[in-house]
Amino acid sequence: MALVEISNLEKSYRVGETDVPVLKGIDLEIDEGEFVALMGPSGCGKSTLMNILGCLDRPSRGRILLKGQDLGHLSDRDLARIRREEIGFVFQNFNLIGRISNLKNVELPMTLKETAKNLRRDRAMELLESVGLGHRLDYSPSNLSGGERQRVAIARALANDPSIILADEPTGNLDERSTSDIMDIMRELNGEGRTIVMVTHDIETTRCCNRVIWMRDGTIQEDAS
Amino acid sequence: MRPDDMLEYVLSSFRSDWRRAFMSSLGIIIGVISIVALLSVGQGLYGGVSEQFGDMDMDLISVRPGSEMVMGPGPGSRPVLSSAEPAEFDHKDVKIVENVLGVDAVYPLKTARALLSFRGDNSSVNIVGISPENHDDMKDSVARGRFLTGSDYKAAVVSSDVAENSFRMKISPGNQIRVYSADKSRYMDLKVVGVLEEDEDPSYASNDGIYVSHRAMKEFLDSENYYYDSIIVRARDSAEVEVVAEKVEKALSRTHRNEAYSVEAMTTIFESVLEVLNMIKYALAGIGSISLVVGAIGISNVMMLTVKERTHEIGVMKAIGATTWDVRALYLLDAGMLGLVSSLVGILLGTLVSNFVGSVAMLPMEVTAQSVALGLLFGVSITTVAGIYPANKAAVLDPIEALRGE
């Protein structure tokens, strides 16, 4: 069984009196351990697909299963639980909370899951060390460079050991050096068997992916392994 | 999210944004200060007045001739004076009252304004006719000389205020004084036999009084019908004073049927004054609550701004798995904590303010557990209620929209 099974997925938004379709019947399967790049021009629907996959939005029609569970029919509470336990988000603009330390930022998903204090502290320290920021635990994210912030964000995404990592242009705001650092980490994670779906505009970053999906106008145009 | 983690998160937001916390709590602090201070001003008034009343003898009953207010005919009518003639009390009534069970002493009084002349100075005083043999209560409060006896005729005992402060020279026992009637048509020479101690006038008389026997008073007034202005009755047991008052009324009603008079225990008068003071106290607290409500509106506004400012953060929280309930509880806790801290600060400052007011106004100020509890309860509950709307607004934010917000 595939980790993610999407069939005939449609999403449209209501603008005034009319429905504007954004996703027009997507069929897609993602297996465990895959590193998928999602590419396409702006407005092609890749962010919408990521939002639905990340349980931040619901499909208008069709089916989406994560580990066999239909995401289209879950309550808000259950969707929040899946975001917390099954999904790790990495955003283009990092989305860290500036007024708490890096350690607390990484602990936050575990805090929401009500993990015991000492366990989550140990785990957060371990994760920050693994991304090379063991010496920046008590710093505020605002004192870090863009590349460092994104590493904190990756550590946070891994906190609850999710089934899938969704990265929305993770290197979009980074310089070349940091981009290469982040992609190294991504590759390592994939090497450990983690499933990653990454939206990107940078063809260079797709090198470490084992599958590239091209979208256009709400449909999948090409799916190349 | 566990409550202790929520608390830690909220405290971290206070630390990072203490100006916001301070500005939003200012209204509540002021509100709680007003509640605590105004309640204790009320309590101070209450205490001050009860202290004054405490000097009064609570075992006394006052019997006075005159009309009582009675309700007029028909519903909703205003009180009117009863049409009955005022009762006229004389020595026979004194005997009747003396025989009532539970009565310890009876002091019939007759008071008139008079002009007192002493060595060329004049001063207006109250001249009070008494039965000297009944007044065991005044015998021990003579500072100089002695008290009147049953055999004294044209003799007077002078209150301390009149003796010390009314004339250029102090009045001493053995001095001669002259009292003129209000219209100066009559006068009487009296010999001073005693001066009372300061503040030792009986509570039922004024402190600018001179005391003479009824015999002297009757001659001074030169009226055919000599009736008492009031009969003060002392009950044997102050706990029984109201029962004794009822018995006195019953005993007098036999000879004064259809006449107007009142029999009132001092405790009854005292209680009604305290009741009014209590009302004043809570009215003051009500005024305090208004400032608290204004403070709460302030908190609500600042929290709405906070939610707007933190829209992005709320989006992040939701994206990484916070439920609607987590977000709502966080912001309610934020408001509740602001309320708690501001209330505690308000109580502290309110105590200082009321102590200051107390020392300036010379009132026995007291911050009671009740006013502290009220301040705390109102402070915390009103801020939490004020936080409900902003917290709900934060909780129902769409995470995608919120993440877009900066």
mmCIF file of N, CA and C in Angstrom, chain A residues 14-90:
data_model
loop_
_atom_site.group_PDB
_atom_site.id
_atom_site.type_symbol
_atom_site.label_atom_id
_atom_site.label_comp_id
_atom_site.label_asym_id
_atom_site.label_seq_id
_atom_site.Cartn_x
_atom_site.Cartn_y
_atom_site.Cartn_z
ATOM 1 N N ARG A 14 -14.408 29.452 -4.372
ATOM 2 C CA ARG A 14 -15.507 30.292 -4.814
ATOM 3 C C ARG A 14 -15.051 31.743 -4.825
ATOM 4 N N VAL A 15 -15.106 32.347 -5.983
ATOM 5 C CA VAL A 15 -14.785 33.771 -6.083
ATOM 6 C C VAL A 15 -16.044 34.469 -6.575
ATOM 7 N N GLY A 16 -16.680 35.234 -5.709
ATOM 8 C CA GLY A 16 -17.964 35.857 -6.052
ATOM 9 C C GLY A 16 -18.998 34.773 -6.312
ATOM 10 N N GLU A 17 -19.541 34.760 -7.555
ATOM 11 C CA GLU A 17 -20.602 33.814 -7.883
ATOM 12 C C GLU A 17 -20.067 32.538 -8.521
ATOM 13 N N THR A 18 -18.796 32.591 -8.915
ATOM 14 C CA THR A 18 -18.300 31.449 -9.706
ATOM 15 C C THR A 18 -17.283 30.605 -8.941
ATOM 16 N N ASP A 19 -17.237 29.325 -9.270
ATOM 17 C CA ASP A 19 -16.234 28.423 -8.730
ATOM 18 C C ASP A 19 -15.012 28.447 -9.637
ATOM 19 N N VAL A 20 -13.859 28.733 -9.042
ATOM 20 C CA VAL A 20 -12.622 28.725 -9.837
ATOM 21 C C VAL A 20 -11.874 27.427 -9.529
ATOM 22 N N PRO A 21 -11.753 26.521 -10.507
ATOM 23 C CA PRO A 21 -11.060 25.266 -10.236
ATOM 24 C C PRO A 21 -9.554 25.485 -10.182
ATOM 25 N N VAL A 22 -8.924 24.879 -9.172
ATOM 26 C CA VAL A 22 -7.481 25.005 -9.031
ATOM 27 C C VAL A 22 -6.818 23.649 -9.289
ATOM 28 N N LEU A 23 -7.413 22.598 -8.731
ATOM 29 C CA LEU A 23 -6.935 21.244 -9.039
ATOM 30 C C LEU A 23 -8.032 20.537 -9.830
ATOM 31 N N LYS A 24 -7.644 19.939 -10.973
ATOM 32 C CA LYS A 24 -8.669 19.391 -11.860
ATOM 33 C C LYS A 24 -8.478 17.891 -12.057
ATOM 34 N N GLY A 25 -8.653 17.143 -11.022
ATOM 35 C CA GLY A 25 -8.595 15.682 -11.157
ATOM 36 C C GLY A 25 -7.177 15.164 -11.092
ATOM 37 N N ILE A 26 -6.590 15.180 -9.901
ATOM 38 C CA ILE A 26 -5.215 14.705 -9.726
ATOM 39 C C ILE A 26 -5.254 13.234 -9.291
ATOM 40 N N ASP A 27 -4.446 12.406 -9.966
ATOM 41 C CA ASP A 27 -4.261 11.014 -9.534
ATOM 42 C C ASP A 27 -2.783 10.828 -9.241
ATOM 43 N N LEU A 28 -2.484 10.367 -8.025
ATOM 44 C CA LEU A 28 -1.082 10.300 -7.634
ATOM 45 C C LEU A 28 -0.903 9.312 -6.494
ATOM 46 N N GLU A 29 0.205 8.573 -6.564
ATOM 47 C CA GLU A 29 0.552 7.700 -5.440
ATOM 48 C C GLU A 29 1.980 7.996 -5.034
ATOM 49 N N ILE A 30 2.231 8.087 -3.728
ATOM 50 C CA ILE A 30 3.599 8.303 -3.250
ATOM 51 C C ILE A 30 3.923 7.167 -2.291
ATOM 52 N N ASP A 31 5.014 6.504 -2.576
ATOM 53 C CA ASP A 31 5.404 5.378 -1.724
ATOM 54 C C ASP A 31 6.317 5.842 -0.603
ATOM 55 N N GLU A 32 6.398 5.017 0.398
ATOM 56 C CA GLU A 32 7.273 5.312 1.516
ATOM 57 C C GLU A 32 8.715 5.376 1.023
ATOM 58 N N GLY A 33 9.473 6.344 1.504
ATOM 59 C CA GLY A 33 10.891 6.456 1.164
ATOM 60 C C GLY A 33 11.168 7.236 -0.109
ATOM 61 N N GLU A 34 10.125 7.711 -0.771
ATOM 62 C CA GLU A 34 10.332 8.488 -2.005
ATOM 63 C C GLU A 34 10.727 9.919 -1.659
ATOM 64 N N PHE A 35 11.499 10.545 -2.562
ATOM 65 C CA PHE A 35 11.819 11.971 -2.459
ATOM 66 C C PHE A 35 11.255 12.624 -3.719
ATOM 67 N N VAL A 36 10.103 13.256 -3.604
ATOM 68 C CA VAL A 36 9.364 13.751 -4.760
ATOM 69 C C VAL A 36 9.526 15.269 -4.880
ATOM 70 N N ALA A 37 9.900 15.719 -6.073
ATOM 71 C CA ALA A 37 9.913 17.162 -6.333
ATOM 72 C C ALA A 37 8.649 17.530 -7.093
ATOM 73 N N LEU A 38 8.019 18.598 -6.667
ATOM 74 C CA LEU A 38 6.789 19.056 -7.314
ATOM 75 C C LEU A 38 7.115 20.389 -7.972
ATOM 76 N N MET A 39 7.038 20.417 -9.308
ATOM 77 C CA MET A 39 7.426 21.636 -10.018
ATOM 78 C C MET A 39 6.296 22.133 -10.896
ATOM 79 N N GLY A 40 6.435 23.355 -11.324
ATOM 80 C CA GLY A 40 5.424 23.915 -12.207
ATOM 81 C C GLY A 40 5.366 25.416 -12.045
ATOM 82 N N PRO A 41 4.747 26.118 -13.013
ATOM 83 C CA PRO A 41 4.677 27.573 -12.923
ATOM 84 C C PRO A 41 3.752 28.020 -11.776
ATOM 85 N N SER A 42 3.890 29.276 -11.405
ATOM 86 C CA SER A 42 3.030 29.816 -10.353
ATOM 87 C C SER A 42 1.567 29.660 -10.742
ATOM 88 N N GLY A 43 0.751 29.315 -9.794
ATOM 89 C CA GLY A 43 -0.690 29.201 -10.031
ATOM 90 C C GLY A 43 -1.093 27.877 -10.636
ATOM 91 N N CYS A 44 -0.141 26.926 -10.743
ATOM 92 C CA CYS A 44 -0.484 25.644 -11.366
ATOM 93 C C CYS A 44 -1.182 24.709 -10.371
ATOM 94 N N GLY A 45 -1.166 25.069 -9.084
ATOM 95 C CA GLY A 45 -1.907 24.274 -8.097
ATOM 96 C C GLY A 45 -1.021 23.462 -7.169
ATOM 97 N N LYS A 46 0.323 23.637 -7.276
ATOM 98 C CA LYS A 46 1.182 22.789 -6.430
ATOM 99 C C LYS A 46 1.055 23.135 -4.945
ATOM 100 N N SER A 47 0.921 24.433 -4.623
ATOM 101 C CA SER A 47 0.764 24.795 -3.200
ATOM 102 C C SER A 47 -0.560 24.290 -2.647
ATOM 103 N N THR A 48 -1.624 24.357 -3.484
ATOM 104 C CA THR A 48 -2.927 23.856 -3.057
ATOM 105 C C THR A 48 -2.848 22.359 -2.782
ATOM 106 N N LEU A 49 -2.151 21.642 -3.676
ATOM 107 C CA LEU A 49 -1.983 20.196 -3.479
ATOM 108 C C LEU A 49 -1.229 19.927 -2.175
ATOM 109 N N MET A 50 -0.166 20.736 -1.922
ATOM 110 C CA MET A 50 0.595 20.577 -0.686
ATOM 111 C C MET A 50 -0.280 20.859 0.538
ATOM 112 N N ASN A 51 -1.117 21.892 0.453
ATOM 113 C CA ASN A 51 -1.992 22.234 1.580
ATOM 114 C C ASN A 51 -2.981 21.111 1.896
ATOM 115 N N ILE A 52 -3.505 20.498 0.829
ATOM 116 C CA ILE A 52 -4.460 19.400 1.058
ATOM 117 C C ILE A 52 -3.728 18.185 1.617
ATOM 118 N N LEU A 53 -2.540 17.932 1.056
ATOM 119 C CA LEU A 53 -1.717 16.819 1.535
ATOM 120 C C LEU A 53 -1.308 17.063 2.999
ATOM 121 N N GLY A 54 -1.110 18.343 3.350
ATOM 122 C CA GLY A 54 -0.692 18.694 4.711
ATOM 123 C C GLY A 54 -1.845 18.914 5.666
ATOM 124 N N CYS A 55 -3.066 18.552 5.226
ATOM 125 C CA CYS A 55 -4.260 18.674 6.088
ATOM 126 C C CYS A 55 -4.557 20.109 6.501
ATOM 127 N N LEU A 56 -4.059 21.090 5.738
ATOM 128 C CA LEU A 56 -4.404 22.479 6.038
ATOM 129 C C LEU A 56 -5.650 22.884 5.260
ATOM 130 N N ASP A 57 -6.004 22.102 4.280
ATOM 131 C CA ASP A 57 -7.166 22.410 3.435
ATOM 132 C C ASP A 57 -7.864 21.087 3.104
ATOM 133 N N ARG A 58 -9.111 21.182 2.659
ATOM 134 C CA ARG A 58 -9.856 19.964 2.320
ATOM 135 C C ARG A 58 -10.143 19.938 0.814
ATOM 136 N N PRO A 59 -10.193 18.749 0.244
ATOM 137 C CA PRO A 59 -10.509 18.679 -1.196
ATOM 138 C C PRO A 59 -11.996 18.975 -1.441
ATOM 139 N N SER A 60 -12.302 19.464 -2.654
ATOM 140 C CA SER A 60 -13.714 19.676 -3.016
ATOM 141 C C SER A 60 -14.334 18.355 -3.449
ATOM 142 N N ARG A 61 -13.578 17.559 -4.198
ATOM 143 C CA ARG A 61 -14.026 16.235 -4.650
ATOM 144 C C ARG A 61 -12.840 15.295 -4.717
ATOM 145 N N GLY A 62 -13.116 14.024 -4.837
ATOM 146 C CA GLY A 62 -12.042 13.038 -4.967
ATOM 147 C C GLY A 62 -11.592 12.534 -3.606
ATOM 148 N N ARG A 63 -10.508 11.749 -3.633
ATOM 149 C CA ARG A 63 -10.109 11.077 -2.407
ATOM 150 C C ARG A 63 -8.627 11.259 -2.166
ATOM 151 N N ILE A 64 -8.275 11.434 -0.921
ATOM 152 C CA ILE A 64 -6.860 11.466 -0.572
ATOM 153 C C ILE A 64 -6.657 10.634 0.689
ATOM 154 N N LEU A 65 -5.792 9.610 0.567
ATOM 155 C CA LEU A 65 -5.546 8.731 1.708
ATOM 156 C C LEU A 65 -4.105 8.897 2.169
ATOM 157 N N LEU A 66 -3.933 9.028 3.472
ATOM 158 C CA LEU A 66 -2.588 9.005 4.039
ATOM 159 C C LEU A 66 -2.537 7.806 4.969
ATOM 160 N N LYS A 67 -1.647 6.892 4.685
ATOM 161 C CA LYS A 67 -1.574 5.619 5.407
ATOM 162 C C LYS A 67 -2.957 4.966 5.482
ATOM 163 N N GLY A 68 -3.674 5.050 4.398
ATOM 164 C CA GLY A 68 -4.969 4.415 4.287
ATOM 165 C C GLY A 68 -6.116 5.193 4.908
ATOM 166 N N GLN A 69 -5.818 6.342 5.521
ATOM 167 C CA GLN A 69 -6.873 7.119 6.195
ATOM 168 C C GLN A 69 -7.369 8.232 5.274
ATOM 169 N N ASP A 70 -8.664 8.302 5.067
ATOM 170 C CA ASP A 70 -9.239 9.297 4.163
ATOM 171 C C ASP A 70 -9.231 10.682 4.823
ATOM 172 N N LEU A 71 -8.392 11.571 4.308
ATOM 173 C CA LEU A 71 -8.250 12.898 4.934
ATOM 174 C C LEU A 71 -9.452 13.804 4.676
ATOM 175 N N GLY A 72 -10.233 13.451 3.658
ATOM 176 C CA GLY A 72 -11.373 14.307 3.282
ATOM 177 C C GLY A 72 -12.516 14.240 4.269
ATOM 178 N N HIS A 73 -12.529 13.209 5.124
ATOM 179 C CA HIS A 73 -13.670 13.042 6.018
ATOM 180 C C HIS A 73 -13.302 13.093 7.492
ATOM 181 N N LEU A 74 -12.261 13.828 7.808
ATOM 182 C CA LEU A 74 -11.849 13.903 9.210
ATOM 183 C C LEU A 74 -12.305 15.229 9.836
ATOM 184 N N SER A 75 -12.509 15.191 11.138
ATOM 185 C CA SER A 75 -12.884 16.424 11.850
ATOM 186 C C SER A 75 -11.655 17.334 11.941
ATOM 187 N N ASP A 76 -11.894 18.609 12.280
ATOM 188 C CA ASP A 76 -10.789 19.557 12.428
ATOM 189 C C ASP A 76 -9.789 19.059 13.458
ATOM 190 N N ARG A 77 -10.330 18.463 14.510
ATOM 191 C CA ARG A 77 -9.476 17.971 15.588
ATOM 192 C C ARG A 77 -8.554 16.847 15.097
ATOM 193 N N ASP A 78 -9.134 15.940 14.296
ATOM 194 C CA ASP A 78 -8.328 14.839 13.773
ATOM 195 C C ASP A 78 -7.305 15.335 12.756
ATOM 196 N N LEU A 79 -7.714 16.335 11.961
ATOM 197 C CA LEU A 79 -6.755 16.900 10.998
ATOM 198 C C LEU A 79 -5.575 17.519 11.743
ATOM 199 N N ALA A 80 -5.885 18.205 12.856
ATOM 200 C CA ALA A 80 -4.811 18.812 13.660
ATOM 201 C C ALA A 80 -3.891 17.715 14.199
ATOM 202 N N ARG A 81 -4.493 16.592 14.617
ATOM 203 C CA ARG A 81 -3.682 15.481 15.137
ATOM 204 C C ARG A 81 -2.756 14.931 14.050
ATOM 205 N N ILE A 82 -3.286 14.807 12.810
ATOM 206 C CA ILE A 82 -2.455 14.284 11.715
ATOM 207 C C ILE A 82 -1.322 15.262 11.388
ATOM 208 N N ARG A 83 -1.648 16.575 11.387
ATOM 209 C CA ARG A 83 -0.592 17.579 11.144
ATOM 210 C C ARG A 83 0.502 17.462 12.204
ATOM 211 N N ARG A 84 0.053 17.176 13.429
ATOM 212 C CA ARG A 84 0.978 17.141 14.553
ATOM 213 C C ARG A 84 1.852 15.876 14.529
ATOM 214 N N GLU A 85 1.239 14.746 14.145
ATOM 215 C CA GLU A 85 1.934 13.472 14.335
ATOM 216 C C GLU A 85 2.453 12.834 13.056
ATOM 217 N N GLU A 86 1.809 13.118 11.927
ATOM 218 C CA GLU A 86 2.175 12.412 10.690
ATOM 219 C C GLU A 86 2.899 13.299 9.691
ATOM 220 N N ILE A 87 2.821 14.618 9.899
ATOM 221 C CA ILE A 87 3.348 15.513 8.863
ATOM 222 C C ILE A 87 4.379 16.464 9.464
ATOM 223 N N GLY A 88 5.478 16.658 8.745
ATOM 224 C CA GLY A 88 6.456 17.662 9.152
ATOM 225 C C GLY A 88 6.543 18.731 8.082
ATOM 226 N N PHE A 89 6.234 19.973 8.462
ATOM 227 C CA PHE A 89 6.267 21.060 7.478
ATOM 228 C C PHE A 89 7.603 21.781 7.496
ATOM 229 N N VAL A 90 8.111 22.068 6.282
ATOM 230 C CA VAL A 90 9.250 22.991 6.171
ATOM 231 C C VAL A 90 8.811 24.072 5.180
#
